[in-house]
XYZ file of C-alpha atoms in Angstrom:
761
model
C -19.134 -32.730 -46.468
C -18.219 -29.167 -45.588
C -15.007 -28.765 -43.604
C -15.891 -28.895 -39.893
C -13.224 -27.967 -37.377
C -15.088 -29.753 -34.580
C -14.606 -33.218 -36.059
C -10.869 -33.577 -35.305
C -11.398 -32.073 -31.850
C -14.100 -34.600 -31.015
C -11.777 -37.365 -32.204
C -8.903 -36.113 -30.066
C -6.980 -35.078 -33.174
C -6.677 -31.377 -32.380
C -3.259 -29.730 -32.529
C -2.777 -27.272 -29.713
C 0.479 -25.540 -28.757
C 1.483 -28.275 -26.328
C 0.992 -30.885 -29.086
C 3.831 -29.311 -31.091
C 6.832 -31.562 -30.496
C 10.089 -30.454 -32.108
C 13.295 -32.467 -31.830
C 15.695 -31.055 -29.277
C 13.139 -28.856 -27.533
C 14.134 -27.311 -24.215
C 11.574 -26.166 -21.671
C 11.194 -23.023 -19.614
C 10.017 -22.287 -16.109
C 10.065 -18.865 -14.505
C 11.200 -17.544 -11.171
C 8.520 -15.060 -10.213
C 8.386 -12.349 -7.615
C 6.784 -13.182 -4.279
C 6.450 -9.484 -3.449
C 4.015 -6.963 -4.891
C 6.513 -4.106 -4.635
C 10.175 -4.483 -3.801
C 13.729 -3.750 -4.842
C 15.865 -6.705 -5.825
C 18.889 -6.518 -3.544
C 20.471 -9.793 -4.611
C 19.620 -12.644 -6.956
C 21.771 -15.795 -6.834
C 21.366 -18.469 -9.505
C 24.492 -20.585 -8.889
C 22.648 -23.498 -7.284
C 20.030 -23.479 -10.034
C 22.600 -23.586 -12.831
C 24.145 -26.719 -11.303
C 20.838 -28.585 -10.934
C 20.181 -31.712 -13.060
C 18.944 -31.127 -16.607
C 19.625 -27.380 -16.621
C 20.588 -25.798 -19.932
C 20.995 -22.216 -18.733
C 19.613 -19.665 -16.273
C 18.997 -16.097 -17.452
C 18.260 -12.893 -15.566
C 17.511 -9.310 -16.574
C 21.230 -8.655 -16.931
C 21.422 -11.157 -19.787
C 18.655 -9.375 -21.692
C 19.914 -5.787 -21.382
C 20.342 -4.169 -24.819
C 18.953 -7.346 -26.416
C 15.266 -7.211 -25.578
C 13.182 -4.044 -25.648
C 10.353 -3.499 -23.151
C 6.690 -3.930 -23.962
C 5.379 -0.437 -24.576
C 1.741 0.116 -25.487
C 1.468 3.259 -27.575
C -1.561 5.509 -27.421
C -1.969 8.871 -29.115
C -4.170 10.674 -26.622
C -6.614 13.033 -28.323
C -8.583 16.031 -27.099
C -8.545 16.328 -23.317
C -7.461 12.692 -22.825
C -4.166 12.058 -21.039
C -1.979 8.956 -21.291
C 1.324 7.906 -19.756
C 3.000 4.816 -21.169
C 4.949 2.267 -19.155
C 8.027 0.220 -19.985
C 7.333 -3.389 -19.091
C 10.540 -5.391 -19.291
C 9.877 -9.100 -19.847
C 12.299 -9.810 -16.967
C 12.129 -7.273 -14.146
C 15.118 -4.978 -13.639
C 15.932 -4.111 -10.024
C 12.304 -3.451 -9.089
C 9.189 -5.650 -9.066
C 5.677 -4.225 -9.270
C 3.363 -7.223 -8.795
C 3.421 -10.745 -7.426
C 4.295 -13.067 -10.281
C 6.494 -10.662 -12.235
C 9.320 -12.604 -13.873
C 12.778 -12.395 -12.277
C 14.674 -15.281 -13.858
C 14.366 -17.769 -16.711
C 15.194 -21.434 -16.159
C 15.907 -23.367 -19.354
C 16.068 -27.137 -18.934
C 15.629 -30.482 -20.632
C 12.062 -30.691 -19.319
C 9.606 -28.625 -17.303
C 10.089 -30.736 -14.168
C 13.830 -30.042 -13.997
C 13.184 -26.369 -14.751
C 10.685 -25.971 -11.924
C 12.898 -27.828 -9.446
C 15.781 -25.528 -10.320
C 13.572 -22.443 -10.007
C 13.142 -23.258 -6.328
C 16.931 -23.044 -5.886
C 17.213 -19.411 -6.981
C 17.913 -17.211 -3.952
C 16.434 -13.718 -3.921
C 16.891 -10.979 -1.364
C 14.165 -8.327 -1.438
C 13.903 -4.860 0.034
C 10.159 -4.761 0.468
C 8.383 -1.501 -0.372
C 4.842 -0.304 0.401
C 2.284 -1.583 -2.104
C -0.903 0.090 -3.255
C -3.649 -2.367 -4.206
C -6.885 -0.385 -4.310
C -7.589 2.121 -7.094
C -9.168 4.656 -4.732
C -6.122 4.584 -2.478
C -3.751 4.736 -5.465
C -4.939 8.183 -6.550
C -4.483 9.699 -3.083
C -1.532 12.071 -2.822
C 0.330 10.145 -0.130
C 0.043 6.737 -1.792
C 3.099 4.838 -3.088
C 3.710 5.345 -6.794
C 3.855 2.357 -9.117
C 5.938 4.283 -11.673
C 7.950 7.276 -10.491
C 7.144 9.362 -13.594
C 3.367 9.010 -13.239
C 1.671 11.315 -10.762
C -1.117 9.879 -8.608
C -0.811 6.582 -10.504
C -3.235 7.743 -13.218
C -2.064 6.136 -16.469
C -5.011 7.326 -18.539
C -7.839 9.808 -18.116
C -10.746 10.576 -20.432
C -13.528 13.091 -19.881
C -16.628 13.975 -21.883
C -19.648 16.211 -21.333
C -22.468 16.396 -23.883
C -25.711 18.245 -23.268
C -28.732 19.301 -25.284
C -29.536 21.762 -22.486
C -28.216 22.849 -19.124
C -27.173 20.323 -16.504
C -30.519 18.912 -15.237
C -29.262 17.460 -11.953
C -29.898 20.573 -9.867
C -33.524 20.857 -10.939
C -34.609 17.318 -11.892
C -37.752 16.081 -10.073
C -36.159 12.679 -9.522
C -32.535 11.602 -9.139
C -31.161 8.169 -8.308
C -27.594 7.049 -7.733
C -25.655 3.813 -7.767
C -22.185 2.622 -6.872
C -21.100 -0.709 -8.365
C -17.873 -2.667 -8.060
C -17.216 -5.243 -10.752
C -14.727 -7.852 -9.518
C -11.310 -8.589 -10.967
C -11.778 -11.757 -13.025
C -9.827 -14.135 -15.249
C -10.857 -15.285 -18.721
C -11.048 -18.963 -17.865
C -10.281 -20.733 -21.137
C -9.797 -24.498 -21.065
C -6.315 -24.079 -22.534
C -3.983 -21.611 -20.862
C -1.423 -19.571 -22.743
C 1.519 -21.357 -24.310
C 4.255 -20.779 -26.843
C 6.808 -22.769 -28.836
C 9.597 -21.059 -30.773
C 12.224 -22.332 -33.168
C 14.991 -20.421 -34.951
C 16.490 -21.435 -38.295
C 20.078 -20.244 -38.208
C 20.548 -20.817 -41.947
C 17.693 -18.507 -42.953
C 17.642 -16.293 -39.826
C 13.942 -17.051 -39.530
C 12.028 -17.261 -36.259
C 8.953 -19.515 -36.129
C 6.569 -19.045 -33.217
C 3.515 -21.136 -32.379
C 1.367 -19.489 -29.756
C -2.171 -19.686 -28.436
C -3.266 -16.259 -29.597
C -6.195 -14.357 -31.070
C -4.067 -11.969 -33.119
C -1.059 -13.582 -34.851
C -0.145 -10.509 -36.895
C -0.272 -8.191 -33.872
C 1.865 -10.607 -31.852
C 4.345 -10.676 -34.736
C 4.388 -6.858 -34.670
C 5.133 -6.909 -30.937
C 7.828 -9.573 -31.188
C 9.516 -7.656 -33.978
C 9.586 -4.485 -31.896
C 10.801 -6.163 -28.702
C 13.410 -8.406 -30.327
C 14.586 -6.111 -33.113
C 13.878 -8.742 -35.779
C 12.319 -7.834 -39.118
C 8.677 -8.871 -39.329
C 9.457 -10.713 -42.569
C 11.820 -12.930 -40.572
C 9.119 -13.944 -38.097
C 6.237 -16.348 -38.605
C 3.533 -16.529 -35.932
C 1.100 -19.420 -36.078
C -1.977 -19.927 -33.935
C -2.764 -23.654 -34.048
C -5.965 -24.937 -32.453
C -6.821 -22.574 -29.602
C -8.688 -23.926 -26.600
C -10.582 -20.739 -25.893
C -9.205 -17.236 -25.437
C -11.902 -14.666 -24.524
C -9.509 -11.684 -24.659
C -6.528 -12.547 -22.421
C -4.789 -14.149 -25.413
C -4.905 -11.049 -27.599
C -2.242 -9.296 -25.504
C 1.492 -9.794 -26.002
C 2.748 -11.911 -23.091
C 6.232 -11.350 -21.646
C 6.615 -15.125 -21.869
C 6.145 -15.027 -25.655
C 9.017 -12.586 -25.972
C 11.255 -14.613 -23.664
C 10.634 -17.938 -25.397
C 11.339 -16.345 -28.779
C 14.501 -14.688 -27.434
C 15.843 -17.939 -25.985
C 15.156 -19.727 -29.286
C 17.041 -17.110 -31.311
C 19.921 -16.884 -28.852
C 20.572 -20.575 -28.283
C 19.411 -21.850 -31.696
C 17.145 -24.567 -30.312
C 13.375 -25.085 -30.072
C 11.898 -23.743 -26.818
C 8.549 -24.401 -25.140
C 6.591 -22.873 -22.284
C 3.069 -23.943 -21.312
C 1.205 -21.868 -18.752
C -0.172 -23.825 -15.819
C -3.422 -22.840 -14.118
C -1.716 -21.152 -11.183
C 0.318 -18.973 -13.543
C -2.845 -18.180 -15.469
C -4.727 -17.057 -12.375
C -1.763 -15.158 -10.950
C -0.270 -13.499 -14.040
C -2.459 -14.202 -17.081
C -3.955 -10.753 -17.798
C -6.853 -10.149 -15.453
C -9.818 -7.974 -16.388
C -12.572 -5.629 -15.149
C -11.738 -4.602 -11.482
C -13.804 -1.460 -11.957
C -15.717 0.794 -9.595
C -18.340 3.068 -11.123
C -20.392 5.754 -9.419
C -23.311 6.989 -11.497
C -26.313 9.289 -11.185
C -29.511 9.469 -13.225
C -31.865 12.446 -13.469
C -35.461 12.018 -14.660
C -38.818 13.754 -14.751
C -41.901 12.681 -12.746
C -42.909 10.189 -15.456
C -39.537 8.490 -15.605
C -38.141 10.064 -18.762
C -34.360 10.309 -18.570
C -33.006 13.855 -18.365
C -29.346 13.144 -17.681
C -26.713 10.565 -16.822
C -23.314 11.120 -15.313
C -20.724 8.607 -14.194
C -17.137 8.170 -13.063
C -15.264 4.918 -13.578
C -12.081 3.939 -11.758
C -10.392 1.053 -13.567
C -7.694 -0.793 -11.633
C -5.388 -1.821 -14.497
C -2.506 -3.230 -12.471
C 1.180 -2.529 -12.819
C 1.635 -1.976 -16.563
C -0.185 -0.883 -19.694
C -0.575 -3.956 -21.911
C 0.117 -4.210 -25.653
C -1.568 -3.656 -28.092
C -4.633 -1.837 -26.706
C -3.080 -0.116 -23.676
C -4.764 0.471 -20.331
C -7.244 2.865 -21.996
C -9.341 -0.034 -23.269
C -11.854 -0.323 -20.408
C -12.320 3.364 -19.450
C -12.713 4.400 -23.082
C -15.202 1.646 -23.889
C -17.385 2.304 -20.858
C -17.701 5.930 -21.914
C -18.676 4.998 -25.471
C -21.523 2.654 -24.549
C -22.828 3.858 -21.198
C -26.048 5.436 -22.495
C -27.043 2.149 -24.164
C -30.197 2.064 -26.319
C -31.758 5.051 -24.498
C -32.298 8.718 -25.209
C -30.033 10.665 -22.827
C -30.192 14.472 -23.348
C -27.392 15.276 -20.880
C -24.320 13.070 -20.449
C -21.120 13.464 -18.453
C -18.445 10.824 -18.023
C -14.958 10.523 -16.592
C -12.902 7.349 -16.894
C -9.531 6.647 -15.297
C -7.039 3.813 -15.701
C -5.145 3.560 -12.433
C -1.900 1.726 -11.829
C -1.613 -0.511 -8.768
C 0.658 -3.307 -7.609
C -1.535 -6.005 -9.141
C -1.209 -8.168 -12.248
C -1.737 -6.104 -15.427
C -5.176 -6.256 -17.008
C -6.194 -6.687 -20.615
C -9.171 -7.497 -22.783
C -11.895 -9.862 -21.617
C -15.121 -10.699 -23.394
C -17.204 -7.532 -23.537
C -14.383 -5.078 -22.689
C -16.056 -2.226 -20.825
C -19.494 -2.769 -22.314
C -20.703 -5.083 -19.455
C -20.407 -2.082 -17.131
C -22.730 -0.041 -19.360
C -26.017 -1.914 -18.843
C -24.867 -2.839 -15.351
C -25.024 0.880 -14.545
C -27.935 2.093 -16.666
C -30.215 -0.894 -16.078
C -29.739 -0.875 -12.295
C -30.363 2.871 -12.286
C -33.550 2.366 -14.300
C -34.800 -0.240 -11.844
C -34.100 2.166 -8.973
C -35.935 4.889 -10.884
C -38.919 2.598 -11.472
C -39.062 1.758 -7.779
C -38.778 5.440 -6.809
C -41.737 6.605 -8.954
C -43.821 3.431 -8.558
C -43.615 2.185 -12.144
C -42.926 -1.284 -13.487
C -39.319 -1.698 -14.724
C -40.565 -2.752 -18.155
C -42.581 0.439 -18.540
C -39.620 2.650 -17.625
C -37.678 1.086 -20.467
C -40.520 1.518 -22.962
C -40.558 5.234 -22.197
C -36.840 5.730 -22.782
C -35.772 3.346 -25.564
C -34.696 4.992 -28.806
C -37.409 4.465 -31.449
C -36.528 2.755 -34.711
C -37.573 5.888 -36.599
C -34.662 7.769 -34.978
C -32.032 5.385 -36.372
C -29.369 5.878 -37.505
C -28.343 8.252 -34.732
C -25.293 9.104 -32.665
C -25.293 8.535 -28.931
C -23.878 11.280 -26.673
C -20.393 9.715 -26.807
C -20.397 9.888 -30.611
C -21.056 6.223 -31.425
C -23.356 5.799 -34.423
C -26.228 3.343 -33.928
C -27.012 1.938 -37.351
C -30.136 -0.250 -37.249
C -32.374 -2.317 -35.021
C -35.675 -2.255 -33.166
C -35.022 -1.902 -29.445
C -38.721 -1.795 -28.566
C -39.476 -4.994 -30.451
C -36.598 -6.778 -28.722
C -37.985 -5.772 -25.333
C -41.523 -6.857 -26.186
C -40.279 -10.140 -27.680
C -38.334 -10.973 -24.528
C -41.226 -9.980 -22.225
C -43.624 -12.176 -24.174
C -41.194 -15.098 -24.237
C -40.739 -14.804 -20.464
C -44.479 -14.493 -19.818
C -43.567 -11.439 -17.792
C -46.991 -10.595 -16.356
C -47.449 -14.164 -15.105
C -44.092 -14.033 -13.290
C -45.143 -10.811 -11.585
C -48.294 -12.580 -10.384
C -46.232 -15.508 -9.077
C -44.055 -13.086 -7.122
C -46.992 -12.064 -4.940
C -47.734 -15.715 -4.160
C -44.130 -16.453 -3.105
C -43.401 -13.123 -1.390
C -43.779 -14.594 2.123
C -41.918 -17.859 1.532
C -38.279 -18.805 1.973
C -37.774 -18.824 -1.804
C -38.253 -15.390 -3.334
C -38.865 -14.947 -7.052
C -37.174 -12.136 -8.966
C -37.065 -10.914 -12.537
C -34.412 -8.689 -14.074
C -34.338 -6.905 -17.422
C -31.306 -5.735 -19.364
C -31.550 -3.824 -22.654
C -28.256 -3.012 -24.313
C -26.270 -2.416 -27.465
C -22.994 -4.038 -28.513
C -20.675 -2.103 -30.808
C -18.900 -4.713 -32.918
C -16.061 -4.999 -35.427
C -14.472 -1.632 -34.729
C -12.861 -0.184 -37.854
C -9.761 1.914 -38.495
C -11.627 5.139 -37.777
C -12.569 3.968 -34.277
C -9.044 2.887 -33.343
C -7.685 6.124 -34.781
C -10.173 8.166 -32.736
C -9.183 6.218 -29.637
C -5.500 6.822 -30.314
C -4.850 3.081 -30.683
C -3.012 3.486 -33.955
C -1.071 0.221 -33.555
C -4.273 -1.676 -34.377
C -4.849 -2.059 -38.152
C -8.652 -2.004 -37.828
C -9.077 -4.003 -41.038
C -8.887 -7.662 -42.010
C -7.978 -9.472 -45.195
C -8.708 -12.605 -47.202
C -7.095 -14.429 -50.088
C -8.969 -17.048 -52.153
C -7.234 -19.401 -54.538
C -8.792 -21.902 -56.961
C -6.540 -24.839 -57.859
C -6.271 -26.726 -61.114
C -8.816 -29.330 -60.014
C -11.341 -26.681 -58.935
C -10.734 -27.036 -55.213
C -10.811 -23.780 -53.280
C -8.524 -22.482 -50.536
C -9.270 -19.368 -48.502
C -6.754 -17.658 -46.237
C -8.232 -15.202 -43.726
C -6.523 -12.933 -41.184
C -8.952 -13.633 -38.318
C -7.896 -16.861 -36.535
C -10.187 -19.147 -34.582
C -10.207 -19.200 -30.807
C -12.570 -22.166 -30.776
C -15.751 -20.508 -32.115
C -16.240 -22.816 -35.122
C -14.836 -20.197 -37.442
C -13.587 -22.472 -40.204
C -17.023 -24.018 -40.552
C -18.742 -20.622 -40.587
C -16.325 -19.146 -43.132
C -16.649 -22.298 -45.219
C -20.416 -21.915 -45.318
C -20.101 -18.209 -46.138
C -17.765 -18.921 -49.047
C -19.784 -21.920 -50.225
C -22.870 -19.705 -50.429
C -20.972 -16.915 -52.179
C -19.437 -19.177 -54.836
C -22.412 -21.563 -54.887
C -19.884 -24.355 -54.513
C -19.920 -27.660 -52.653
C -18.508 -27.292 -49.158
C -16.228 -30.312 -49.555
C -14.269 -28.393 -52.215
C -13.373 -25.620 -49.768
C -10.451 -25.464 -47.363
C -10.190 -22.605 -44.868
C -6.760 -21.638 -43.514
C -6.461 -19.366 -40.471
C -3.923 -18.224 -37.939
C -0.628 -18.399 -39.846
C 1.184 -15.171 -40.733
C 3.271 -17.027 -43.329
C 0.240 -17.573 -45.563
C -2.676 -15.455 -44.334
C -2.767 -11.790 -45.347
C -2.286 -9.066 -42.744
C -5.130 -8.112 -40.447
C -6.253 -7.303 -36.931
C -7.277 -10.745 -35.708
C -10.145 -12.147 -33.663
C -11.471 -9.868 -30.921
C -14.275 -7.376 -30.280
C -16.840 -9.476 -32.177
C -15.148 -8.680 -35.490
C -14.482 -11.997 -37.208
C -17.637 -12.410 -39.282
C -17.992 -8.713 -40.066
C -14.368 -7.876 -40.838
C -12.840 -11.220 -41.836
C -16.089 -12.387 -43.412
C -16.464 -9.087 -45.245
C -12.970 -9.457 -46.720
C -13.800 -13.037 -47.702
C -16.998 -11.995 -49.489
C -15.223 -9.150 -51.284
C -12.511 -11.525 -52.466
C -15.185 -14.020 -53.567
C -16.877 -11.327 -55.648
C -13.559 -10.477 -57.325
C -12.956 -14.153 -58.026
C -16.403 -14.614 -59.547
C -15.670 -11.714 -61.898
C -12.365 -13.330 -62.844
C -14.135 -16.618 -63.606
C -16.654 -14.751 -65.751
C -13.817 -12.998 -67.563
C -12.152 -16.317 -68.398
C -15.404 -17.553 -69.914
C -15.919 -14.311 -71.841
C -12.448 -14.638 -73.382
C -13.025 -18.264 -74.331
C -16.434 -17.561 -75.832
C -15.303 -14.225 -77.295
C -18.202 -12.292 -75.816
C -18.469 -9.261 -73.549
C -18.219 -10.103 -69.835
C -21.683 -8.605 -69.307
C -23.087 -11.519 -71.337
C -21.673 -14.050 -68.858
C -23.575 -15.098 -65.752
C -22.754 -17.042 -62.585
C -25.221 -19.504 -61.077
C -25.028 -22.683 -58.944
C -21.246 -22.658 -59.182
C -21.256 -22.592 -62.989
C -20.381 -19.847 -65.438
C -22.821 -19.657 -68.333
C -23.784 -17.599 -71.363
C -26.822 -15.469 -70.565
C -28.501 -15.970 -73.955
C -27.610 -19.673 -74.068
C -27.773 -21.311 -70.649
C -26.675 -24.663 -72.117
C -23.285 -23.162 -72.760
C -21.610 -23.330 -69.355
C -18.380 -24.168 -67.582
C -17.882 -25.445 -64.037
C -15.315 -23.973 -61.647
C -13.215 -27.133 -61.965
C -13.267 -26.878 -65.776
C -12.098 -23.268 -65.626
C -9.464 -24.297 -63.082
C -8.054 -26.783 -65.604
C -8.202 -24.242 -68.430
C -6.444 -21.463 -66.522
C -3.700 -23.691 -65.125
C -2.734 -25.134 -68.495
C -1.242 -23.756 -71.715
C -4.053 -25.151 -73.823
C -5.704 -21.814 -74.564
C -4.256 -18.495 -75.624
C -5.215 -15.434 -73.604
C -4.515 -11.755 -74.330
C -1.364 -10.125 -72.991
C -3.228 -8.178 -70.305
C -4.582 -11.411 -68.801
C -3.114 -12.250 -65.383
C -2.623 -16.048 -65.146
C -3.980 -17.993 -62.195
C -7.205 -17.856 -60.211
C -6.606 -15.780 -57.115
C -8.355 -12.849 -55.513
C -7.423 -10.849 -52.477
C -9.343 -8.225 -50.518
C -8.855 -6.169 -47.385
C -11.938 -4.864 -45.635
C -12.268 -1.874 -43.350
C -15.969 -1.698 -42.439
C -17.326 1.762 -43.302
C -18.993 1.979 -39.891
C -19.442 -0.007 -36.706
C -22.300 -2.539 -36.848
C -24.300 -2.353 -33.629
C -25.934 -5.489 -32.295
C -28.656 -5.147 -29.691
C -30.539 -7.413 -27.315
C -32.787 -7.728 -24.315
C -31.977 -10.258 -21.595
C -34.436 -11.351 -18.923
C -33.270 -13.390 -15.937
C -35.792 -15.118 -13.705
C -34.264 -16.286 -10.427
C -35.302 -17.813 -7.156
C -33.301 -16.699 -4.133
C -33.193 -18.787 -0.972
C -33.171 -16.090 1.714
C -31.789 -18.509 4.336
C -28.712 -19.560 2.337
C -28.341 -16.832 -0.279
C -28.365 -19.416 -3.055
C -29.485 -18.092 -6.430
C -31.270 -20.575 -8.686
C -32.127 -19.694 -12.268
C -35.712 -20.514 -13.188
C -35.404 -19.161 -16.747
C -33.077 -17.058 -18.881
C -34.427 -15.389 -22.018
C -32.506 -13.599 -24.760
C -33.997 -11.640 -27.658
C -31.019 -10.848 -29.898
C -30.481 -8.922 -33.129
C -27.068 -9.524 -34.684
C -28.168 -9.112 -38.285
C -28.487 -11.969 -40.793
C -27.420 -15.332 -39.340
C -24.899 -17.525 -41.149
C -25.067 -20.426 -38.679
C -27.703 -20.158 -35.956
C -26.165 -22.948 -33.859
C -22.819 -21.165 -33.735
C -24.524 -17.884 -32.824
C -26.600 -19.504 -30.088
C -23.480 -21.196 -28.769
C -21.760 -17.827 -28.543
C -24.692 -16.331 -26.643
C -25.051 -19.253 -24.232
C -21.330 -19.444 -23.549
C -21.073 -15.749 -22.814
C -24.141 -15.875 -20.539
C -22.331 -18.606 -18.581
C -19.376 -16.263 -18.123
C -21.723 -13.464 -17.053
C -23.156 -15.760 -14.382
C -19.612 -16.453 -13.212
C -18.543 -12.819 -12.850
C -21.873 -11.796 -11.306
C -22.321 -14.572 -8.737
C -19.046 -16.438 -8.190
C -15.785 -15.159 -9.618
C -13.299 -12.759 -8.092
C -9.513 -12.624 -7.906
C -8.735 -11.503 -4.376
C -5.617 -9.804 -3.028
C -4.395 -9.207 0.494
C -3.639 -5.664 1.612
C 0.023 -6.388 0.801
C -0.734 -7.401 -2.781
C -0.634 -11.172 -2.353
C -3.099 -13.002 -4.638
C -5.268 -15.188 -2.415
C -6.919 -17.576 -4.869
C -4.610 -18.961 -7.549
C -6.249 -22.369 -7.983
C -9.677 -23.474 -9.149
C -10.315 -24.720 -5.630
C -10.494 -21.086 -4.535
C -11.405 -19.219 -7.726
C -15.003 -20.285 -8.255
C -16.461 -20.650 -11.736
C -19.970 -21.903 -12.503
C -20.369 -25.562 -13.349
C -22.752 -27.022 -15.901
C -25.322 -27.424 -13.120
C -25.235 -23.675 -12.423
C -26.057 -22.679 -16.000
C -29.718 -22.528 -17.040
C -31.113 -23.337 -20.451
C -30.723 -20.046 -22.306
C -33.761 -19.479 -24.535
C -32.741 -17.468 -27.590
C -34.977 -15.652 -30.073
C -33.565 -13.753 -33.042
C -34.457 -10.629 -34.938
C -32.347 -10.119 -38.064
C -31.949 -6.460 -38.961
C -29.135 -5.959 -41.491
C -26.481 -3.361 -40.804
C -25.729 -0.800 -43.523
C -22.127 -0.820 -42.257
C -21.059 -4.344 -43.171
C -20.614 -6.139 -46.470
C -23.588 -8.479 -46.064
C -25.410 -6.764 -43.206
C -23.747 -8.939 -40.558
C -23.189 -7.771 -36.985
C -21.004 -9.289 -34.278
C -22.496 -11.292 -31.414
C -19.700 -13.021 -29.501
C -19.825 -10.849 -26.374
C -23.559 -10.359 -26.056
C -24.030 -12.580 -23.008
C -21.232 -11.074 -20.946
C -22.534 -7.585 -21.745
C -26.207 -8.072 -20.957
C -25.991 -10.850 -18.369
C -24.635 -9.103 -15.253
C -27.288 -6.360 -15.313
C -30.152 -8.835 -15.791
C -28.888 -11.055 -12.957
C -28.191 -8.201 -10.518
C -31.653 -6.741 -11.171
C -33.295 -10.150 -10.769
C -31.616 -10.825 -7.414
C -32.403 -7.319 -6.141
C -36.001 -7.745 -7.316
C -36.299 -11.068 -5.506
C -35.045 -9.571 -2.246
C -36.991 -6.337 -2.640
C -33.732 -4.453 -2.096
C -32.808 -1.391 -4.150
C -29.370 -0.751 -2.726
C -27.250 2.260 -3.551
C -24.079 0.158 -3.496
C -23.586 -3.227 -5.130
C -20.502 -5.372 -4.693
C -19.958 -8.233 -7.111
C -19.802 -11.187 -7.077
C -23.150 -11.291 -5.309
């Protein structure tokens, strides 16, 4: 049987960070700030150091000149502006959000550490806190960082027009103001890290629940001043990540520092309260947008301004520019937009820092354009489906660049719309609406057409100024003496069945039995360097590297046979896992036979022959594959309670050729579930003084299984010219398209076309 990573998980045999048990391990708990903004007047740890089971207590003073701050670099280009922040893993003198670390308790177990944390005495000089992004940019507001004026960490601005600004003369204009809530990527497993230091070899081993082992190693090296070659970062089984686990956590640095300093294994496992309070929030964005159109509903122009509340610090490796940049890139979606103007700001406040979360900026794009299109349809008396037909980019125009410069490679946006409408039986639902329009339960239907830019390459990160991101991924394939195959890939799994998918990809490429293949991910000691798993890149970038390496290996196998048979390599073929002579198909060798030949001294090879059967490839996609989809949500709203019940949810998706349809459908359904959460239920709330108000799952509401409808998925499969096998990413599709479809469906049910929308609904 092909290697399946689900089997050990279903048997309870998974190995997550907390399952790593090293002899002599000490445990860490943190003393965290209870103030959003304050000076530390006094910090007394004497009582804590004398508590039972305590190994040591550390403060910022102990880390001075030993640990460098987290500093996310960004090379701002053009008119963009960026101001970096120094985020010390343990706060020095000043705290900037509730939950910021003030002291480290190291103990024999977590229970002793937490008990001792309560004994640390802190005297604060409380300072005014700014929580709201709009307030933060006012001149009289408190500053989060003294060197940053008006709390604007990053600003980007773009205007593109095929003609003069149409807003003064357009026959029809509509506007919208939307607030997307601050949310948490609610993975089953929180963050966690174990570190061990080998004094004899000066080598630091770190096991952490991460999406990007090589990037975390880069960050640890920079913060701790340890050579990268002396650090190994391993991502064992990861119980979900969704973006928050791609950032470098202060806790990862601290655990590694304690391990190197005290020469003992160290463990910290994030609890749910820590996750909700300090575990890299996301979104928290307010967008105001305006659409200009002619009398028939053809788009003439779009302009928007996004204020992104990014919290107290700019996070590594992407920086706080991640959301405002991404919104600007994808805001026009799959539509023709002759005039486009956009401004995006990342604004510092006294809240927990934000980072990546499934979709990263792109969910705001259809949320804006699709709601505007529904308002436009209502204004001119057209059906929402017809408005989209009139404005979608035709297939004949592809490839083309959108106004922000993103190149759309392939797809059929019209066919996706028509497929989804047919699947939903759209006209019948419209008829049902009239029947139910006077009842307590109102029927609504919402459409969302969108694009998803996936697997960003080096050129994209360079253009964004995010030069710390490699933008490529790598693979190494090795055939052993017995013909078994090992593949090492730089994109780790965060629970998306990656080993199985890569195994199938390689099995197809080498035409080999799946049970001969072993996939190894997430270990910097053995996997080649690469970006990691985020932004829907694994299959395109990691899979592309794997396929390139497989092609090199097939050529090496053919060369071995050509040398043995003393023929030109062009006379040697590869079929069904065997190497054969083209003019004599009976003369063939299996991979296992060649494995035995190459790994023995039985045969003589020429001097220029490189022994062994290995191939390595690094892949930087030549362009960005663009997935596309149409979502249709059909809801029933109880106007007496406000309850929203999903009648149906339809997805017509094009993510290129499918490797494993079940995995793809799982990605879509899971991300739709998260879209339902952020649209209807989820929000991290703060008081006016910066106190988080819901740090448990009793108060932070996520949808249950009973709240998630059956998601009906239909696929188109248009290959991309920008990936090795035409693949496109798909992992974030549901979170991108879902909010717009749901918001439009609820508004349609209520017959309300509001100019301001506050989520969660």
